[in-house]
Short mmCIF file of C-alpha atoms in Angstrom, two decimals:
data_model
loop_
_atom_site.label_atom_id
_atom_site.label_comp_id
_atom_site.label_asym_id
_atom_site.label_seq_id
_atom_site.Cartn_x
_atom_site.Cartn_y
_atom_site.Cartn_z
CA MET A 178 115.66 87.87 88.39
CA LYS A 179 113.04 86.97 91.03
CA ASP A 180 113.42 89.85 93.78
CA SER A 181 109.89 90.20 95.15
CA VAL A 182 107.66 88.80 97.93
CA ILE A 183 103.80 89.27 97.51
CA ILE A 184 101.10 89.44 99.94
CA VAL A 185 98.55 87.14 98.47
CA SER A 186 95.10 86.72 100.14
CA GLY A 187 93.56 84.55 97.38
CA GLY A 188 91.08 87.38 96.50
CA MET A 189 90.77 88.85 92.87
CA ASP A 190 93.21 91.57 93.34
CA SER A 191 96.10 89.77 94.68
CA ILE A 192 95.60 86.78 92.48
CA THR A 193 95.70 89.25 89.50
CA LEU A 194 98.87 90.78 90.78
CA LEU A 195 100.35 87.38 91.40
CA TYR A 196 100.08 86.44 87.66
CA ASP A 197 100.85 90.00 86.49
CA LYS A 198 104.27 89.90 88.21
CA LYS A 199 104.79 86.14 88.46
CA ASP A 200 108.19 86.50 86.79
CA GLU A 201 109.49 88.77 89.62
CA ILE A 202 107.94 86.91 92.55
CA ALA A 203 110.01 84.41 94.68
CA LEU A 204 107.61 83.99 97.52
CA GLY A 205 103.84 84.40 98.32
CA ILE A 206 102.88 85.28 101.84
CA SER A 207 99.27 84.69 103.06
CA PHE A 208 98.20 85.93 106.61
CA ASN A 209 95.72 84.19 108.83
CA TYR A 210 94.33 86.73 111.23
CA GLY A 211 91.25 84.88 112.20
CA SER A 212 88.68 86.70 109.77
CA ASN A 213 85.52 85.12 108.59
CA HIS A 214 86.97 84.46 105.14
CA ASN A 215 90.49 83.61 105.85
CA LEU A 216 89.90 79.87 105.48
CA LYS A 217 88.09 80.33 102.17
CA GLU A 218 90.75 82.65 100.62
CA ILE A 219 94.04 81.16 101.65
CA PRO A 220 93.70 77.80 99.90
CA TYR A 221 93.31 79.72 96.67
CA ALA A 222 96.25 81.79 97.33
CA LYS A 223 98.27 78.44 97.94
CA MET A 224 96.78 76.76 94.77
CA HIS A 225 97.80 79.69 92.51
CA CYS A 226 101.24 79.93 93.87
CA GLU A 227 101.82 76.26 93.44
CA ARG A 228 100.44 76.43 89.89
CA LEU A 229 103.05 79.07 89.14
CA GLY A 230 105.92 77.40 90.80
CA ILE A 231 106.13 80.00 93.40
CA LYS A 232 106.80 79.13 97.01
CA HIS A 233 104.00 79.87 99.40
CA ILE A 234 103.87 80.37 103.22
CA THR A 235 101.09 81.22 105.56
CA ILE A 236 101.89 83.34 108.66
CA ASN A 237 99.40 83.15 111.69
CA LEU A 238 98.55 86.53 113.30
CA ASP A 239 96.37 85.07 116.06
CA PHE A 240 96.77 88.22 118.21
CA ILE A 241 94.68 90.21 115.62
CA HIS A 242 91.70 88.11 116.40
CA GLN A 243 92.36 88.26 120.06
CA TYR A 244 92.89 91.89 120.52
CA PHE A 245 91.56 93.91 117.56
CA LYS A 246 87.97 95.11 116.99
CA SER A 247 86.42 94.55 113.73
CA SER A 248 83.26 92.94 112.27
CA LEU A 249 85.50 90.83 110.05
CA LEU A 250 86.51 89.01 113.38
CA GLU A 251 83.02 88.52 114.94
CA GLY A 252 81.25 86.06 112.61
CA SER A 253 79.29 86.26 109.45
CA ASP A 254 76.10 87.82 111.11
CA ALA A 255 78.30 90.86 111.94
CA ILE A 256 79.18 91.60 108.37
CA PRO A 257 77.12 94.54 106.86
CA GLU A 258 75.43 94.25 103.53
CA GLY A 259 75.28 96.82 100.90
CA HIS A 260 77.69 98.75 98.66
CA TYR A 261 81.47 98.42 99.39
CA ALA A 262 81.77 102.28 99.64
CA ALA A 263 78.86 102.68 102.14
CA GLU A 264 79.43 104.11 105.59
CA ASN A 265 78.42 100.82 107.23
CA MET A 266 81.50 99.01 105.67
CA LYS A 267 83.83 100.98 108.03
CA SER A 268 82.99 98.16 110.67
CA THR A 269 85.06 95.77 108.52
CA VAL A 270 88.36 97.65 108.90
CA VAL A 271 90.86 95.71 110.82
CA PRO A 272 93.02 98.49 112.28
CA PHE A 273 96.44 98.92 110.58
CA ARG A 274 96.05 95.39 108.98
CA ASN A 275 98.04 96.28 105.95
CA GLY A 276 100.85 98.07 107.98
CA ILE A 277 101.22 95.00 110.15
CA MET A 278 101.30 92.54 107.16
CA LEU A 279 103.62 94.74 105.23
CA SER A 280 106.09 95.11 108.16
CA ILE A 281 106.19 91.34 108.38
CA ALA A 282 106.54 90.95 104.67
CA VAL A 283 109.40 93.40 104.57
CA GLY A 284 111.15 91.53 107.24
CA VAL A 285 110.71 88.24 105.49
CA ALA A 286 111.78 89.91 102.30
CA GLU A 287 115.12 91.05 103.86
CA SER A 288 115.65 87.62 105.52
CA HIS A 289 115.52 86.10 102.10
CA ASN A 290 117.61 89.02 100.49
CA LEU A 291 114.67 89.96 98.40
CA LYS A 292 114.12 93.74 97.68
CA ASN A 293 110.30 94.30 96.82
CA VAL A 294 107.10 93.53 98.56
CA LEU A 295 104.10 93.59 96.30
CA ILE A 296 100.59 94.51 97.62
CA ALA A 297 97.22 94.69 95.62
CA ASN A 298 95.42 97.56 97.26
CA HIS A 299 93.38 99.64 94.85
CA ALA A 300 91.53 102.81 94.45
CA GLY A 301 88.15 101.38 95.52
CA ASP A 302 89.55 100.66 98.98
CA HIS A 303 90.53 104.39 99.59
CA THR A 304 87.25 105.37 101.06
CA ILE A 305 86.99 102.82 103.85
CA TYR A 306 90.62 101.73 104.46
CA PRO A 307 93.27 104.31 105.65
CA ASP A 308 96.00 101.74 105.13
CA CYS A 309 95.27 101.35 101.44
CA ARG A 310 95.51 104.99 100.51
CA PRO A 311 98.39 106.34 98.29
CA GLU A 312 99.78 108.46 101.24
CA PHE A 313 100.00 105.42 103.39
CA ILE A 314 101.75 103.29 100.73
CA LYS A 315 104.22 106.24 100.25
CA ALA A 316 104.89 106.50 103.93
CA ILE A 317 105.49 102.79 104.60
CA ASP A 318 107.53 102.38 101.32
CA LYS A 319 109.90 105.13 102.81
CA ALA A 320 109.95 103.30 106.24
CA ALA A 321 110.82 99.95 104.48
CA SER A 322 113.70 101.46 102.54
CA THR A 323 115.20 103.35 105.47
CA GLY A 324 114.87 100.41 107.95
CA THR A 325 116.52 97.67 106.03
CA TYR A 326 119.90 96.83 104.79
CA VAL A 327 118.42 95.70 101.38
CA GLU A 328 116.53 99.03 101.12
CA ALA A 329 113.32 97.09 100.60
CA ARG A 330 110.55 98.81 98.55
CA VAL A 331 106.72 98.43 98.87
CA ILE A 332 105.36 98.12 95.47
CA ALA A 333 101.51 98.70 94.97
CA PRO A 334 100.88 99.09 91.25
CA TYR A 335 97.05 99.02 91.53
CA THR A 336 96.89 101.85 94.09
CA ASN A 337 95.28 104.40 91.78
CA ILE A 338 93.09 102.00 89.60
CA THR A 339 89.75 100.52 90.22
CA LYS A 340 88.86 97.00 90.85
CA GLY A 341 87.07 96.87 87.49
CA GLU A 342 90.36 97.94 85.84
CA ILE A 343 92.14 95.18 87.82
CA ALA A 344 89.60 92.52 86.48
CA LYS A 345 90.43 93.86 82.87
CA ILE A 346 94.08 92.96 83.50
CA GLY A 347 93.03 89.67 84.77
CA LYS A 348 90.87 89.08 81.65
CA LYS A 349 93.88 89.66 79.46
CA LEU A 350 95.81 87.24 81.65
CA GLY A 351 93.27 84.55 81.39
CA ILE A 352 92.61 84.40 85.05
CA ASP A 353 89.39 82.30 85.99
CA TYR A 354 88.12 84.46 88.84
CA ALA A 355 85.86 81.55 89.93
CA GLU A 356 89.16 80.26 91.50
CA THR A 357 89.13 83.40 93.95
CA TRP A 358 87.31 84.38 96.99
CA SER A 359 85.79 87.68 97.93
CA CYS A 360 82.89 87.23 100.35
CA TYR A 361 83.53 88.62 103.77
CA LYS A 362 80.98 86.36 105.48
CA GLY A 363 82.96 83.20 104.46
CA GLY A 364 80.18 80.75 104.01
CA GLU A 365 80.00 77.77 101.62
CA LYS A 366 79.06 80.05 98.89
CA HIS A 367 79.59 83.92 98.18
CA CYS A 368 76.56 85.57 100.00
CA GLY A 369 76.12 88.01 96.95
CA LYS A 370 74.98 90.76 99.32
CA CYS A 371 77.99 92.08 101.38
CA GLY A 372 80.12 94.81 100.13
CA THR A 373 82.91 92.67 98.74
CA CYS A 374 80.44 90.50 96.84
CA VAL A 375 78.54 93.58 95.38
CA GLU A 376 82.07 95.06 94.27
CA ARG A 377 83.09 91.73 92.82
CA LYS A 378 80.03 91.51 90.73
CA GLU A 379 80.51 95.11 89.58
CA ALA A 380 84.11 94.62 88.70
CA LEU A 381 83.49 91.52 86.70
CA ALA A 382 80.72 93.35 84.87
CA GLU A 383 82.82 96.26 84.11
CA ALA A 384 85.50 93.92 82.63
CA GLY A 385 83.01 92.20 80.56
CA ILE A 386 83.76 88.91 82.38
CA VAL A 387 80.96 86.30 82.67
CA ASP A 388 80.55 85.81 86.39
CA THR A 389 80.52 82.10 87.35
CA THR A 390 80.88 82.69 90.99
CA GLU A 391 78.33 80.55 92.96
CA TYR A 392 76.12 83.08 94.98
CA GLU A 393 73.52 82.21 97.68
CA ASP A 394 71.08 84.57 96.18
#
């Protein structure tokens, strides 16, 4: 029985989760909050959902770009380069982004009489993003279950594994990661230098996947 909604960005992690749990997913939701890379990611999310016969919607969150402070919202030149876990990557935090998206997804789930909301945060996010950490997922899961008649649950199965381990799952599922987007700069090609590009390269290498991503460098 399909009883789940998934937050699907079009990146490696959420596309892996989409295929991993495809038999449970009734609806894929992408959020356009005006980041540099949204317009590159979301078409991949839509394409993969359509390929799997899963309904896909995009919800605009224009207020985030208008009122929130983050280098992700300021253009490609504002995006720091270097390793994903480096201190300068904190500038890419969009405050409470997952909290906002999960809250909306829980409301959509209840509106469709669906019980679960899937999200693909992982252990590599913990250093930089507070709303990816296990304690946050536990708290918002509790809020979702107590705040809805369907007793909705937030399911985050990759919370305690690395992006490399996620890529290994994707390898078994036969996912072509060239059909995903990671780069925070959102140019014509992956820049190859920002934190998410570096993390992408490391994850694919760890999983033993030939990296066919087109990089600027």
